[in-house]
CSV table of C-alpha atoms in Angstrom, one decimal:
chain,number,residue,atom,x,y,z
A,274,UNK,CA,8.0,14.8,-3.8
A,275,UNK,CA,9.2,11.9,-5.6
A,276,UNK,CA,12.0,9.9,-4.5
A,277,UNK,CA,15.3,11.3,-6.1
A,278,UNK,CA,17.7,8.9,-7.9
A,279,UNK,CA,20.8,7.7,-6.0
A,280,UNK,CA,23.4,8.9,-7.7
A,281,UNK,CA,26.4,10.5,-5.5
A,282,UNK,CA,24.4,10.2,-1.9
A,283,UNK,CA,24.3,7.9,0.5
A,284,UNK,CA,21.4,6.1,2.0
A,285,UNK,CA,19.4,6.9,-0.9
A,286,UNK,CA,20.3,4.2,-2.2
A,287,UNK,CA,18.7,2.0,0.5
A,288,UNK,CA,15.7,4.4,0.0
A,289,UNK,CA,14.4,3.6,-3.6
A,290,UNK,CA,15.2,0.2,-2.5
A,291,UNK,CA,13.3,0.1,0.2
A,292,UNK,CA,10.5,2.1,-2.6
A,293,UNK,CA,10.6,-0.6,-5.0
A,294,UNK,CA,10.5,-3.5,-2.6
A,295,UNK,CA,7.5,-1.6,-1.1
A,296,UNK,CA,5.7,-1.8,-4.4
A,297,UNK,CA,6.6,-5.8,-4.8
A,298,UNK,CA,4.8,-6.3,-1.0
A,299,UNK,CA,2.0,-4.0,-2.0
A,300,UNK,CA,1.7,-6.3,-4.9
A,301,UNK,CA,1.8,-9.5,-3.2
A,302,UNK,CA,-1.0,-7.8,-1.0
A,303,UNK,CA,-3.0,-7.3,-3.7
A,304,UNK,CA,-2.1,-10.7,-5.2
A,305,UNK,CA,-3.4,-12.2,-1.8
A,306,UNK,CA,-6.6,-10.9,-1.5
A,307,UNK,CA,-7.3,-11.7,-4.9
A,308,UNK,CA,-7.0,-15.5,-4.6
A,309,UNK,CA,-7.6,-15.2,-0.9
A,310,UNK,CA,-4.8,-16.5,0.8
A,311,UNK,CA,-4.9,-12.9,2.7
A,312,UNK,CA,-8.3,-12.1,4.4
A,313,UNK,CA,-9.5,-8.7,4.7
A,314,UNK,CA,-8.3,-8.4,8.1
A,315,UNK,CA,-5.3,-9.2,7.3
A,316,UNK,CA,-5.2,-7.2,4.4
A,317,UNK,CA,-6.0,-4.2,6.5
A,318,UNK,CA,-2.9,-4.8,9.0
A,319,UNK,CA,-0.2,-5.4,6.4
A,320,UNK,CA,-1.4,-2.3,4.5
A,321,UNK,CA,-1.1,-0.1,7.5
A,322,UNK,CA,2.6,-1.7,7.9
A,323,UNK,CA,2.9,-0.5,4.7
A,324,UNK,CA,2.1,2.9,5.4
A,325,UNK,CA,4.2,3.2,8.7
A,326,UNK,CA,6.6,2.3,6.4
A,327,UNK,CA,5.7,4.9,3.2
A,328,UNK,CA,6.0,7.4,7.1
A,329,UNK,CA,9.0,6.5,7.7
A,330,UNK,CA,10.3,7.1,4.1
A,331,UNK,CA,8.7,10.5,4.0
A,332,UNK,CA,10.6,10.9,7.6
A,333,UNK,CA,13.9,10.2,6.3
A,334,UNK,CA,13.8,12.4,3.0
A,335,UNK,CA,12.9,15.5,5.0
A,336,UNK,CA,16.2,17.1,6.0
A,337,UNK,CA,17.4,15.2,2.3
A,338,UNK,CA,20.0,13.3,4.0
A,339,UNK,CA,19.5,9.5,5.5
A,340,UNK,CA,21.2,8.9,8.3
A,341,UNK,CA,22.4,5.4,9.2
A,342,UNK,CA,20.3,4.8,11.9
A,343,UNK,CA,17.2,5.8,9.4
A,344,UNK,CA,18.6,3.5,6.4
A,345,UNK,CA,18.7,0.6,9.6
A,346,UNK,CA,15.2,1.2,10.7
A,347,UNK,CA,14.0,1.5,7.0
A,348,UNK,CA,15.8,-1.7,6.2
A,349,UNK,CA,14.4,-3.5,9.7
A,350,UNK,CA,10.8,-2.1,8.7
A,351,UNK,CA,10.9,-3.2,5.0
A,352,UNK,CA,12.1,-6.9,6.2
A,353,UNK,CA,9.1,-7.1,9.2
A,354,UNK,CA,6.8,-6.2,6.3
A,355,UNK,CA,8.3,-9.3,4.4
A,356,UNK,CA,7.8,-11.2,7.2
A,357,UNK,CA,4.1,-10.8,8.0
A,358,UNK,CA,3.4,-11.1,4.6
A,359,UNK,CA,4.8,-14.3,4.3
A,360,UNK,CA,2.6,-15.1,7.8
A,361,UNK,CA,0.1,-14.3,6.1
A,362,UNK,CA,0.3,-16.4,3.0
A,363,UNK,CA,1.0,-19.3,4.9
A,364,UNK,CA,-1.5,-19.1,8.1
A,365,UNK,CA,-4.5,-21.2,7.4
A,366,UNK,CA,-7.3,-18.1,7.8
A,367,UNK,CA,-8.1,-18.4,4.0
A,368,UNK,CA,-11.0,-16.5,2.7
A,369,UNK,CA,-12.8,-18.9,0.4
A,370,UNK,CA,-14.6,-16.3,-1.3
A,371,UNK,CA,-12.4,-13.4,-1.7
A,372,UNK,CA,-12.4,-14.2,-5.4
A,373,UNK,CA,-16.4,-14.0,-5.5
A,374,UNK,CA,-16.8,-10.6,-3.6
A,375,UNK,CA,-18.3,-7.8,-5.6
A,376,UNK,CA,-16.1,-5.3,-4.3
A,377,UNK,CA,-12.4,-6.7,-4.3
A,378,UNK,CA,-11.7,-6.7,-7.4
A,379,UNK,CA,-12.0,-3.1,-7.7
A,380,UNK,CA,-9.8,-2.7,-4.2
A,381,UNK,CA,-7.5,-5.5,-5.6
A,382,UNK,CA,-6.5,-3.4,-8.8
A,383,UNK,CA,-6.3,0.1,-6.5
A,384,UNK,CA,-3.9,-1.8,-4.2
A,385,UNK,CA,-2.1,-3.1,-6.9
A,386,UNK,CA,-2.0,0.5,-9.1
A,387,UNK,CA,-0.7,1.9,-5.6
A,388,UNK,CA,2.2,-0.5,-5.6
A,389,UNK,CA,3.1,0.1,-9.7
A,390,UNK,CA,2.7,3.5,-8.3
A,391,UNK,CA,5.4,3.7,-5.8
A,392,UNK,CA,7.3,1.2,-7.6
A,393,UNK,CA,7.2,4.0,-10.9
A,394,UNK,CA,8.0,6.7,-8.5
A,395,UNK,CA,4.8,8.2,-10.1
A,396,UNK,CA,3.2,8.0,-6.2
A,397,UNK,CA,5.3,9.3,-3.2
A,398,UNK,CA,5.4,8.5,0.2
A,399,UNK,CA,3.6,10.7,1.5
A,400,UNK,CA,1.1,9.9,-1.5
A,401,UNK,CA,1.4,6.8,-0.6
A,402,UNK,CA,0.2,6.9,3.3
A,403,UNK,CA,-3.0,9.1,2.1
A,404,UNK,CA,-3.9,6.5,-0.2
A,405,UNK,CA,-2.8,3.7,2.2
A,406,UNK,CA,-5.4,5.2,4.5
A,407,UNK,CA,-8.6,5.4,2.1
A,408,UNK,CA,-7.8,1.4,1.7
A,409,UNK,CA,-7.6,0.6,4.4
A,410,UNK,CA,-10.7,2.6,5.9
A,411,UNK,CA,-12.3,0.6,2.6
A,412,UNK,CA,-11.6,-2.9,4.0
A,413,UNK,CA,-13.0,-1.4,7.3
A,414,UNK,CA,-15.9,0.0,6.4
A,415,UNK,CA,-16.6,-3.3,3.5
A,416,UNK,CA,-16.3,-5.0,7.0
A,417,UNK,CA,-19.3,-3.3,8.4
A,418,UNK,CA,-20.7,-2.9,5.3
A,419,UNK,CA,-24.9,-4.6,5.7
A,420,UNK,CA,-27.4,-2.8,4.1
A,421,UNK,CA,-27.5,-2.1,0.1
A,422,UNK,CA,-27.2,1.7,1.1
A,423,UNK,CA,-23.9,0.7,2.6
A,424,UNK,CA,-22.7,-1.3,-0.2
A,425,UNK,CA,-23.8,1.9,-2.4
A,426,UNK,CA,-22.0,3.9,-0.2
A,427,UNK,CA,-18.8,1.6,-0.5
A,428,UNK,CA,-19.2,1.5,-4.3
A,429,UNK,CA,-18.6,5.3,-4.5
A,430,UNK,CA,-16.1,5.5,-1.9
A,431,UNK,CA,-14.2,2.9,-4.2
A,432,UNK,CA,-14.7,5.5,-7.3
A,433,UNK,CA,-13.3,8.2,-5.7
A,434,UNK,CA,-10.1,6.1,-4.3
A,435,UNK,CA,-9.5,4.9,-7.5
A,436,UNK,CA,-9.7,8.3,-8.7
A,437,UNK,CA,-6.8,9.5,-6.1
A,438,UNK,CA,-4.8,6.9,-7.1
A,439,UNK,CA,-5.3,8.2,-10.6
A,440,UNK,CA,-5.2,11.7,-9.3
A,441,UNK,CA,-1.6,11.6,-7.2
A,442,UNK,CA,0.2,9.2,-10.3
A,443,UNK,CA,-0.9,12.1,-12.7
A,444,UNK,CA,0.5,15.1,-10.7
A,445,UNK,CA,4.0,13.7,-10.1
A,446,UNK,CA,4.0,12.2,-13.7
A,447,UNK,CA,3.2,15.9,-14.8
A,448,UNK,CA,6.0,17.6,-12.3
A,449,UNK,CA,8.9,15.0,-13.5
């Protein structure tokens, strides 16, 4: 379900807010691991803040009203994600060679078409935490990732993410 515009309701205003500003962090992620100011570890911890986050969005437009208490804890949420972002970007853990790994490029651009995504409204939330998870269980398993059959393994995996990405943007593209 895609976030409905704002017109005439309240809180929903506060939700695609807190939808686009989800899509500028996912973005910085993306950004971050790229140069590699954010290492994979990292990476991995602000993305599943991101997806409590695309949780609690999916939460609040269940009963199609947002209460005050859920626009608060949305807005909290959204602003502890800023915050460990920025911790990220400025701790002193950078990974030298993020920008020479064979496989983050191809993680970098998913991350990043997940964040035009849900800033588009072409991905929902609860999109979003399904693909949140494949990403994240990517940056795990590139983590344990030693033998070539591995990295084979990990280059596939990375195919078929991409093509959920492509997959979820299509369907609500197609129902709008």
């Amino acid at each position: 379900m895609a976030i409905p515009p704002s017109i005439g309701k309240p809180g929903l205003a506060t939700l695609v807010r807190t939808t686009q500003e989800q899509g500028k962090m996912m973005g910085k992620i993306a950004e971050g691991v790229k140069s590699g100011a954010i290492n994979s570890k990292e990476a991995r911890k602000l993305l599943e803040g991101q997806q409590k986050l695309s949780a609690s969005v999916e939460s609040a437009l269940a009963d199609g009203e947002i209460s005050a208490d859920e626009e608060l804890g949305l807005l909290a949420q959204s602003q502890d994600n800023h915050k460990n972002i920025k911790a990220a970007y400025d701790n002193t853990t950078q990974d030298t060679f993020a920008s020479e790994s064979v496989n983050a490029p191809g993680q970098v651009r998913q991350i990043g078409a997940i964040a035009e995504g849900i800033r588009q409204g072409t991905i929902d939330p609860k999109e979003a935490q399904k693909l949140l998870e494949g990403q994240i269980a990517l940056l795990k398993a590139r983590a344990e990732s030693t033998t070539p059959e591995d990295l084979a393994f990990m280059d596939m995996s990375e195919e078929l993410q991409g093509l959920e990405i492509e997959l979820a943007k299509l369907i609500n593209l197609n129902a709008g």
